[in-house]
Coordinates of C-alpha atoms in Angstrom, one line a residue:
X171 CA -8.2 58.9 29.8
X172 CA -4.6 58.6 28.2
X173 CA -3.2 55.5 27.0
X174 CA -0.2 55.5 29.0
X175 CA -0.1 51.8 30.7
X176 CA 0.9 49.0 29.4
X177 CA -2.6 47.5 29.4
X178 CA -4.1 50.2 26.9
X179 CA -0.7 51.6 25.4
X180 CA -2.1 50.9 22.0
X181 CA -5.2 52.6 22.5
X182 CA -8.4 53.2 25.1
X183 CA -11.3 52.1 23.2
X184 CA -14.7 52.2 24.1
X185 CA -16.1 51.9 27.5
X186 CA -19.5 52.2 29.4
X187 CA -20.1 53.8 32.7
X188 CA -21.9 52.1 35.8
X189 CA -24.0 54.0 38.6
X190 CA -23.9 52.3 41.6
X191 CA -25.9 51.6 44.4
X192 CA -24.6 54.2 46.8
X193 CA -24.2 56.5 43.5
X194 CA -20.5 56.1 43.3
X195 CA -19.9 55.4 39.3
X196 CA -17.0 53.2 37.8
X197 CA -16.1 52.5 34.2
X198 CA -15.5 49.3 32.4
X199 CA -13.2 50.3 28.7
X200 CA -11.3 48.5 26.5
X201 CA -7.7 48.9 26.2
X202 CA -4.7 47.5 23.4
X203 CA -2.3 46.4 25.3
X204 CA 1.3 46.8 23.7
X205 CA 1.3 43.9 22.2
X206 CA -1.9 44.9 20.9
X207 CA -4.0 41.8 23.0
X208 CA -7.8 43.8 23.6
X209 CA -8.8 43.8 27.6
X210 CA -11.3 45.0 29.8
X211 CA -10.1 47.6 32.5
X212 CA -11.3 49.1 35.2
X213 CA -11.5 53.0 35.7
X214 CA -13.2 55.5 38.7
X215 CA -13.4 59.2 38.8
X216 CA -11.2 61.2 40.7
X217 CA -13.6 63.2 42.0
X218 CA -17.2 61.8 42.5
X219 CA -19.2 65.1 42.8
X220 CA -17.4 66.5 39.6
X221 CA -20.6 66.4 37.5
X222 CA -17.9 66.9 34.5
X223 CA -16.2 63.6 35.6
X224 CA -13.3 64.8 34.0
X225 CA -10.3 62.9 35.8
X226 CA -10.2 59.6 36.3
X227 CA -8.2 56.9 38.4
X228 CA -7.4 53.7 37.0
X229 CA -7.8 50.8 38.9
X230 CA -3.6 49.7 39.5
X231 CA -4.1 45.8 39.0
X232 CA -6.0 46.1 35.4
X233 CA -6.5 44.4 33.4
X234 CA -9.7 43.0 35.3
X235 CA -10.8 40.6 32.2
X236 CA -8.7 39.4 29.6
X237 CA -9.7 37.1 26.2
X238 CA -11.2 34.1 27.4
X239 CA -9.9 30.7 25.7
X240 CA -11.4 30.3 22.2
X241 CA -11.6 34.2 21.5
X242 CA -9.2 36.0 19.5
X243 CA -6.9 38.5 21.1
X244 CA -8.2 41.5 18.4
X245 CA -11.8 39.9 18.9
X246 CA -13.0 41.3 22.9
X247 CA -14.0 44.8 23.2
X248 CA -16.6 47.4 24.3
X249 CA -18.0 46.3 27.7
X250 CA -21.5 47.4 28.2
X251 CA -23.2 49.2 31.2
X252 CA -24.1 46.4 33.9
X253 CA -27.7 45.4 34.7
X254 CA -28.2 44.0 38.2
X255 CA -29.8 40.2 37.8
X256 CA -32.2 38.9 40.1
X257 CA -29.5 37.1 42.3
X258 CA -28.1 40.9 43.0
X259 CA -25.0 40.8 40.7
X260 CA -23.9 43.4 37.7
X261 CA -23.4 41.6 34.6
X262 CA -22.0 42.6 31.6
X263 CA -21.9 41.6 28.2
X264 CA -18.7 42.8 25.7
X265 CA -19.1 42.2 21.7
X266 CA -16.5 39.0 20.1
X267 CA -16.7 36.4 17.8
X268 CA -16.2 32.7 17.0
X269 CA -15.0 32.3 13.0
X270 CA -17.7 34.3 11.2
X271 CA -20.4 34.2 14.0
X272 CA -20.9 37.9 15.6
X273 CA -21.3 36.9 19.7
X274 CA -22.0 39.0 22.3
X275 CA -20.4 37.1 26.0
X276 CA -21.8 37.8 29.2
X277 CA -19.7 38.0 33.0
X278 CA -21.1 38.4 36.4
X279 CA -20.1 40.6 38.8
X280 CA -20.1 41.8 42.3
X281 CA -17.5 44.5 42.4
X282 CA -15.9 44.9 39.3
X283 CA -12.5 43.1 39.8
X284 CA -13.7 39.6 39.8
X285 CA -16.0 38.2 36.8
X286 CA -17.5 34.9 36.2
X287 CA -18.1 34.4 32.8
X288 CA -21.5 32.0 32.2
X289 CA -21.8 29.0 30.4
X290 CA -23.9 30.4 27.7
X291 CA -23.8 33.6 25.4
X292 CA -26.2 36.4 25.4
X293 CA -26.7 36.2 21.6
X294 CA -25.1 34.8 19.0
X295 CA -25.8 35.2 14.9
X296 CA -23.8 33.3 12.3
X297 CA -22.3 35.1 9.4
X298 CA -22.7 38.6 11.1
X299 CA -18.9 39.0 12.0
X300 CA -16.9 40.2 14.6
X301 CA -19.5 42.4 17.2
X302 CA -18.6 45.9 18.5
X303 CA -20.1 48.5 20.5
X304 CA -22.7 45.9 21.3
X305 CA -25.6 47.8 23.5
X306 CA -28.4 46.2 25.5
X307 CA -31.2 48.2 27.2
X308 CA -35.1 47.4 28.1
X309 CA -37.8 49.0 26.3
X310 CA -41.4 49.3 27.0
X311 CA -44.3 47.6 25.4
X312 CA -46.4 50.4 27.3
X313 CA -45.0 53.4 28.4
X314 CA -43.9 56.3 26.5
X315 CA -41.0 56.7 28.5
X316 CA -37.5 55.1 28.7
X317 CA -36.1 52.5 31.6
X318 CA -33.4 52.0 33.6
X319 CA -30.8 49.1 32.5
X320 CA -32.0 46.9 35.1
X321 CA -35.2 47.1 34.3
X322 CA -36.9 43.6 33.5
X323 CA -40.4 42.0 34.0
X324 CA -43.7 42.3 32.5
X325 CA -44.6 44.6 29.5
X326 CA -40.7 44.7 29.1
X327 CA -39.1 44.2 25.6
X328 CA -34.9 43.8 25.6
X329 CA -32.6 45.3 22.7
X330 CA -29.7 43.8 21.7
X331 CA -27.7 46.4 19.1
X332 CA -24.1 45.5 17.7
X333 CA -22.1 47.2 15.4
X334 CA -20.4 45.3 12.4
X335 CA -17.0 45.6 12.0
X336 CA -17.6 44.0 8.8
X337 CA -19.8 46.2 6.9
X338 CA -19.5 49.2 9.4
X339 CA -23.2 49.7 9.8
X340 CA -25.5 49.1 13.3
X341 CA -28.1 46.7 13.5
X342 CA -30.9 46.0 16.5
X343 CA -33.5 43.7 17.3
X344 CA -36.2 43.7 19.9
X345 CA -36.7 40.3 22.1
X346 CA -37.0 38.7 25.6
X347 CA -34.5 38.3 27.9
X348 CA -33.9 35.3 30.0
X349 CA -32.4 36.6 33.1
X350 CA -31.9 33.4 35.0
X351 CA -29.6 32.0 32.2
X352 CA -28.7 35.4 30.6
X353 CA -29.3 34.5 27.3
X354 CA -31.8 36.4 24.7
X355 CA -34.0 35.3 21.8
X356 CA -35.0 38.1 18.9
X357 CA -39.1 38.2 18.5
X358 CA -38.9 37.6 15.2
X359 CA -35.8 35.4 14.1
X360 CA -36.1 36.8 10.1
X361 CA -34.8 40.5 11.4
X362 CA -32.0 39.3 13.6
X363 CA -29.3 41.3 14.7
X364 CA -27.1 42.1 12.1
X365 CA -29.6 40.9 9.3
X366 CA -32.6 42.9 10.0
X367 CA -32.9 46.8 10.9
X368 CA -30.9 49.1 11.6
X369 CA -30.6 52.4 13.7
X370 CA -29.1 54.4 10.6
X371 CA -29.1 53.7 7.1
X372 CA -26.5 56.1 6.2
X373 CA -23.2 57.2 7.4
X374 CA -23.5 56.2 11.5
X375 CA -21.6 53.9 13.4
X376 CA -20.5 52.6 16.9
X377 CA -23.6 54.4 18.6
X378 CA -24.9 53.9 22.3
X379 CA -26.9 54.9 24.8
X380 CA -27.6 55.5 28.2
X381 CA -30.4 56.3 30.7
X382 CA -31.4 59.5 31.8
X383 CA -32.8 59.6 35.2
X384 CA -33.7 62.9 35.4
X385 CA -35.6 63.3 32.4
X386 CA -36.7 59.2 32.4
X387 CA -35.7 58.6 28.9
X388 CA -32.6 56.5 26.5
X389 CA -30.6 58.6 24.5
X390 CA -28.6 57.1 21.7
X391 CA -25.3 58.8 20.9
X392 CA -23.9 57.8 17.4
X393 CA -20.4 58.9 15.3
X394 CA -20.7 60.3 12.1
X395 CA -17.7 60.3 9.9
X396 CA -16.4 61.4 7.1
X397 CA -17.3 60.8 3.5
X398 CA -14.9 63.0 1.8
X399 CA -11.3 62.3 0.9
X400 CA -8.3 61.8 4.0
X401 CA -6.5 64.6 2.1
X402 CA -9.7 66.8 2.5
X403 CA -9.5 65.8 6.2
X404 CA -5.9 66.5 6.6
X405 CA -6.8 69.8 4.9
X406 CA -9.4 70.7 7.3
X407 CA -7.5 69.1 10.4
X408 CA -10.2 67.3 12.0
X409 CA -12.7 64.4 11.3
X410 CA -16.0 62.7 12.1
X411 CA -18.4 64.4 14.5
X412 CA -21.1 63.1 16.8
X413 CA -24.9 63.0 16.2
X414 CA -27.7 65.0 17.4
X415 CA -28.8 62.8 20.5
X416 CA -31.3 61.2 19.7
X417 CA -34.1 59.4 22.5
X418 CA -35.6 56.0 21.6
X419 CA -38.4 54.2 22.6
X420 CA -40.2 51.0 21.3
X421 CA -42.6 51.3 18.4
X422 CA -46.1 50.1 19.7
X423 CA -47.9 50.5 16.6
X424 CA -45.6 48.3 14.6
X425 CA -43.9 46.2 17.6
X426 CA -40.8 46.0 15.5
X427 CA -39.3 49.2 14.9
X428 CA -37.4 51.2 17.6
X429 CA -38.4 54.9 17.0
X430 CA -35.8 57.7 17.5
X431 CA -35.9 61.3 17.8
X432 CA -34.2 64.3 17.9
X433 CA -33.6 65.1 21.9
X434 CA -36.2 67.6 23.1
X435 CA -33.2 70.2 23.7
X436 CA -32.5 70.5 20.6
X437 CA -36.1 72.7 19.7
X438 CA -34.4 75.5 22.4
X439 CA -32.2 76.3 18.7
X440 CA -35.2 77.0 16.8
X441 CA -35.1 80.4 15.9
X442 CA -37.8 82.2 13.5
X443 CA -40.1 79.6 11.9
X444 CA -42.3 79.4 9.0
X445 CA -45.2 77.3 7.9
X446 CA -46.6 76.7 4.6
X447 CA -49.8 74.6 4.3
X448 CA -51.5 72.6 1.7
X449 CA -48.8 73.4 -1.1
X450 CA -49.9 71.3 -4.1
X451 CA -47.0 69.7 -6.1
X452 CA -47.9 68.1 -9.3
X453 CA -46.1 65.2 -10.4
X454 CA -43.0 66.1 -12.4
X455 CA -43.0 70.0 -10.7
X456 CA -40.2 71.4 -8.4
X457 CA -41.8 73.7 -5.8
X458 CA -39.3 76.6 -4.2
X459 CA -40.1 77.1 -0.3
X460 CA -39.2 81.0 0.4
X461 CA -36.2 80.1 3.2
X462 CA -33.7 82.8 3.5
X463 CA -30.4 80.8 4.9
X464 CA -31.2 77.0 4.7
X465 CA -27.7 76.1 5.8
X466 CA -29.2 75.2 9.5
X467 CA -32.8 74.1 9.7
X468 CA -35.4 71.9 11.2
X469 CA -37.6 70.9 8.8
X470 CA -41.1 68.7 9.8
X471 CA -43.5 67.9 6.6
X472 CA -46.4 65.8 6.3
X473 CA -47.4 64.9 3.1
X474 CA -50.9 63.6 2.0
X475 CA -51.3 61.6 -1.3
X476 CA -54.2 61.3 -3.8
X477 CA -56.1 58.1 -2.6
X478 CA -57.6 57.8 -5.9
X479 CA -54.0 57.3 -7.7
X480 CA -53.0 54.7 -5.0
X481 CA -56.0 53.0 -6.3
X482 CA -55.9 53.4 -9.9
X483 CA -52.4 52.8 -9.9
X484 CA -51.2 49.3 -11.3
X485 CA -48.3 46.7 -9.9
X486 CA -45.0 47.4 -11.8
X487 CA -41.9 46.1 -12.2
X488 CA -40.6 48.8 -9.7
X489 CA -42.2 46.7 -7.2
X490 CA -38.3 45.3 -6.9
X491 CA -37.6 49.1 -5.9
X492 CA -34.5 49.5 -3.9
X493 CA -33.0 53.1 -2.8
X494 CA -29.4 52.5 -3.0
X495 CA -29.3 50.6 -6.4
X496 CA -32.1 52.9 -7.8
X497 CA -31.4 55.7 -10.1
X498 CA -32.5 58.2 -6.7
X499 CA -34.8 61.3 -6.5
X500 CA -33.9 61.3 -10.6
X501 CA -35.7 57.5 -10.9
X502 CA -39.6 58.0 -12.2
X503 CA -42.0 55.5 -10.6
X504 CA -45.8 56.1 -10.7
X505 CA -45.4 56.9 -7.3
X506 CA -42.5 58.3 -6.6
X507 CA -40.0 60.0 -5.6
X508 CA -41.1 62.9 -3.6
X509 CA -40.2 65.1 -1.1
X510 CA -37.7 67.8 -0.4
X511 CA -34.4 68.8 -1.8
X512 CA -32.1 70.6 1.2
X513 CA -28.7 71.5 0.7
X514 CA -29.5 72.8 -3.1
X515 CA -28.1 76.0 -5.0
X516 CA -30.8 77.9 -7.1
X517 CA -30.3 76.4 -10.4
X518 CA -30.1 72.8 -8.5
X519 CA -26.9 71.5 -9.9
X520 CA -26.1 70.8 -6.5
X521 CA -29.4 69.2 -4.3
X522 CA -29.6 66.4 -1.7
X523 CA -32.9 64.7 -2.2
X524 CA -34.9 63.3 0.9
X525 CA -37.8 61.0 -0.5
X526 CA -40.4 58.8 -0.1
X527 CA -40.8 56.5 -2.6
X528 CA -43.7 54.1 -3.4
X529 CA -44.2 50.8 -5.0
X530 CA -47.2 48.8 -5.7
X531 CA -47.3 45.1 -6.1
X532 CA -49.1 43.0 -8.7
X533 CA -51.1 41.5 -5.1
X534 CA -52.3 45.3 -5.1
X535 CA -50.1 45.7 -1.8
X536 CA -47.9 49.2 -1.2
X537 CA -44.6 49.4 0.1
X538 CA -43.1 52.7 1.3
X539 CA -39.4 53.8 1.1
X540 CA -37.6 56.5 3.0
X541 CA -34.6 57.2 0.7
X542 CA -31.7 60.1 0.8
X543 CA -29.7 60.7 -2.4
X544 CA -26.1 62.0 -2.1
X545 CA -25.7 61.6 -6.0
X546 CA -25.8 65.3 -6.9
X547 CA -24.7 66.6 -3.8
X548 CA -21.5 68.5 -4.4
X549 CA -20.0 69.5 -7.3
X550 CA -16.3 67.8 -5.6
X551 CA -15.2 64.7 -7.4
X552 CA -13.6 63.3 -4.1
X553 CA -16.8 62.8 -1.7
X554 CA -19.2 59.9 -1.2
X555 CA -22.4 60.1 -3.6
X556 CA -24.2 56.6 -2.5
X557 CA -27.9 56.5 -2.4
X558 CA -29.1 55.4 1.3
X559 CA -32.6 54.4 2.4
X560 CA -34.6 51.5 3.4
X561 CA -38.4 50.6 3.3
X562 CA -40.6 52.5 6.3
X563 CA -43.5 51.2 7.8
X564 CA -46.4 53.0 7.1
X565 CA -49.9 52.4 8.7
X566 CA -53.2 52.5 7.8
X567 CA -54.5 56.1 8.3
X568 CA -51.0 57.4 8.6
X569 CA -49.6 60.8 6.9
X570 CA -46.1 60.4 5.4
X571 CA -44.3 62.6 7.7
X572 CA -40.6 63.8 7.4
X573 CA -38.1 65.6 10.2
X574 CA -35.2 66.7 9.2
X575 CA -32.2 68.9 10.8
X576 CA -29.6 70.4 8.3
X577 CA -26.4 71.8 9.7
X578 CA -24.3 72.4 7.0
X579 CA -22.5 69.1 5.8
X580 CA -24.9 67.0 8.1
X581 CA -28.4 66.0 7.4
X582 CA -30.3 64.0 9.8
X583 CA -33.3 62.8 8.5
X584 CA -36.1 61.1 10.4
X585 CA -38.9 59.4 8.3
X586 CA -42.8 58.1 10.1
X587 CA -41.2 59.3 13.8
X588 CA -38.1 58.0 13.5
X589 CA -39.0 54.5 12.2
X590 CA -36.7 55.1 9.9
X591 CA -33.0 57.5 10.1
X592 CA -30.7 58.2 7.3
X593 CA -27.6 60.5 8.1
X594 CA -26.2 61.9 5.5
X595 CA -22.9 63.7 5.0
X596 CA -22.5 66.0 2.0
X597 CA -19.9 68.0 1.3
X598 CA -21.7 70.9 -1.1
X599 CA -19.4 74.1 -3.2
X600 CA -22.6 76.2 -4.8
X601 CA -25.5 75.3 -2.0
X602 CA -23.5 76.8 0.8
X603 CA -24.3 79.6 3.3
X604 CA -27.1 82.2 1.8
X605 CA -26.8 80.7 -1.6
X606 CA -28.4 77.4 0.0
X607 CA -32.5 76.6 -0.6
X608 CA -34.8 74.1 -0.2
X609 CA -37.6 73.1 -2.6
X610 CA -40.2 70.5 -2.9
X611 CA -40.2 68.0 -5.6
X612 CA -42.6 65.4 -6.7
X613 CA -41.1 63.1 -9.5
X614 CA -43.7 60.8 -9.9
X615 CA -45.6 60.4 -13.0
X616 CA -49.1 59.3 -12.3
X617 CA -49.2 60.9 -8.6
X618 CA -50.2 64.3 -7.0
X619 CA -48.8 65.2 -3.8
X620 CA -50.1 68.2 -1.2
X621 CA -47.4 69.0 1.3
X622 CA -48.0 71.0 4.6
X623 CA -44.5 71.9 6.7
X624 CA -43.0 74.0 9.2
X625 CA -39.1 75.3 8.7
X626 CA -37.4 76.8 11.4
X627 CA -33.5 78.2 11.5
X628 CA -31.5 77.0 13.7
X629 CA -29.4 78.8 15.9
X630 CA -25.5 77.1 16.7
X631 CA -25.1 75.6 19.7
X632 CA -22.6 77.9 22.0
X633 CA -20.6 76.0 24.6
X634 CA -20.1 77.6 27.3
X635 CA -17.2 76.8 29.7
X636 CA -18.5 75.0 33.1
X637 CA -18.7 77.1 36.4
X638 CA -15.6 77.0 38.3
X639 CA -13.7 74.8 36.2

């Protein structure tokens, strides 16, 4: 869609799509006007039976919905897919916010053109900031499948997701939805949206998702940018990319988390594989894995840890352990880090770590971390070298178990089944091409770890023009 009206002249910014009743699909985006006010427009395809949906028709008396009073003409964007309510009508809900409260406002529809916007908000969280890309989708307490939007009633959980302008990261919490008043209150107030989890604890922004009906699941799309210098982008001449698709379904085990996971397309790139069981790493060794190109892998390890350390081990002052302000895979705990080093050159001057690491109270309790470290990923001066990572739920009787999917500068890594993503983008000059190898490392001191994992490679993804396009 070009931004050649006067309603989106400075930009046509996100949007979601809408399936009808009779099938018939229409588009709600966001569009800068010229003098740069954000509104809500209306778009169809040209063609309904393109299943490309590549030109579209704008609706000629946009805009349909413009900032209501009390909201900021830079603060209304990024309409969501409508859910029909019980009375029959589509509602919406599009991210803003009052002062320093991130709000997400809610309109009723019946065809698109008309809104009434209700009394109440869907959500609201103070101190969160200005809300974009805001996403809300059912989940199921029982089911190991996704729903449709519209889907509400028993053994139903509701997500509300929002992007932060403010720190650029996305957050999501899992709750009950009133539909009657449209209005939605987290489960557990303490990991709100915008203060609790979030989808990605790297570099990964502005992601949202959709239903499949064929296949019956959600897939979450996310953007991945840059973390290397403008001039290196210039250079290149491009920027940012989008993610693997990932599906997502509610985590019954821990009723909190959200698990995502690689889309089950994405195994069709697997090309030889090769497993290697029950490989011992003593604390303080690096283990080589014998990978010939490990530029483009999927990678799934489980890791199994000496019970009798966990218990002999003692509460330390690492019990404070936090990934990004740690020293990374380079830090020594009793218990960690270990895990695998992707993306490294022979002699490791070059390595990005992907870790567990694991802390143990003074009240005897464990905490696990999922951690990724860009520190020593490149040898370039000019790229991003943060630490990313976040505690992980792990289970009673649960394996620490790892996926992750190397392409080149992008590592996706997936920790306990996807309680727990980190995306990484590094930017390596030595671990490139065949030169690149993967090892495992245990860095703990007082901990022995015994690692079984598959490695496939992974072929690119060619594609191909459409059929008669």
């Amino acid at each position: 869609m070009a931004a050649d009206q006067w309603y989106d002249k400075n930009g046509v910014w996100t949007g979601s799509a809408t399936i009808l009743h009779d099938g018939k699909i229409v588009m709600l985006y966001t569009g800068s006007t010229t003098e740069g006010v954000q509104v809500q427009n209306l778009a169809y395809p040209a063609d309904q039976y393109d299943p490309l949906l590549v030109h579209w028709v704008k609706y000629p008396r946009n805009p349909v919905l413009v900032p209501p009073p009390g909201i900021g003409p830079n603060d209304f964007r990024d309409p969501t897919t409508a859910w029909l309510t019980s009375e029959g009508k589509w509602r919406i809900t599009i991210g803003s916010k009052i002062n320093k409260t991130g709000i997400a406002l809610v309109y009723d529809t019946t065809d698109f053109i008309n809104y009434e916007m209700l009394d109440g908000l869907l959500h609201a969280v103070p101190g969160t900031g200005m809300w974009e890309c805001v996403d809300f989708f059912p989940v199921s307490e029982t089911e190991n499948n996704g729903l449709e939007t519209s889907i509400n009633g028993p053994g139903v959980k509701h997500v509300v997701k929002a992007s932060l302008d403010d720190d650029r990261h996305d957050y999501y919490a899992i709750g009950t939805y009133n539909d009657r008043n449209g209005t939605w209150i987290p489960d557990r107030p303490n990991i709100d949206v915008g203060i609790g989890l979030r989808y990605d604890y790297g570099i990964y922004y502005a992601a949202k998702t959709f239903y499949d009906q064929n296949k019956k699941r959600r897939v979450l799309w996310g953007w991945i940018g840059e973390s290397d210098s403008e001039a290196a982008d210039v250079k290149k001449g491009w920027a940012s990319v989008q993610s693997i698709p990932r599906t997502i379904l509610f985590d019954k085990k821990t009723g909190t988390h959200l698990l995502q996971w690689p889309v089950e397309e994405i195994d069709s790139l697997r090309l030889k594989g090769k497993e290697f069981n029950q490989v011992r790493i003593q604390a303080g060794s690096v283990v080589p894995l014998d990978i010939d190109s490990a530029t483009q892998l999927d990678i799934i390890a489980e890791f199994k840890i000496d019970s009798d350390a966990l218990e002999k081990a003692t509460g330390s002052s690492d019990a404070l352990f936090d990934c990004a302000t740690s020293d990374g895979a380079a830090e020594r705990g009793a218990l960690g880090p270990f895990g695998l080093l992707v993306l490294a050159d022979e002699r490791l001057s070059e390595q990005t770590p992907v870790y567990f690491y694991m802390t143990k109270g003074s009240d005897g309790n464990l905490k696990t971390f999922f951690c990724n470290d860009q520190s020593r990923s490149s040898k370039a001066s000019d790229v991003n070298k943060h630490i990313y990572g976040s505690l992980v739920p792990v289970l009673r009787g649960e394996n620490l178990s790892i996926r992750i999917l190397v392409d080149h500068s992008i590592i996706e890594s997936f920790g306990q089944g996807g309680r727990t993503v980190i995306t990484s983008r590094v930017y390596p000059t030595k671990a490139i091409y065949g030169a690149a190898k993967v090892f495992l490392f245990n860095n703990a001191t007082e901990l022995n770890v015994t690692a079984s994992l598959k490695i496939w490679q992974m072929n690119s993804a060619f594609i191909q023009p459409y059929p008669n396009l």
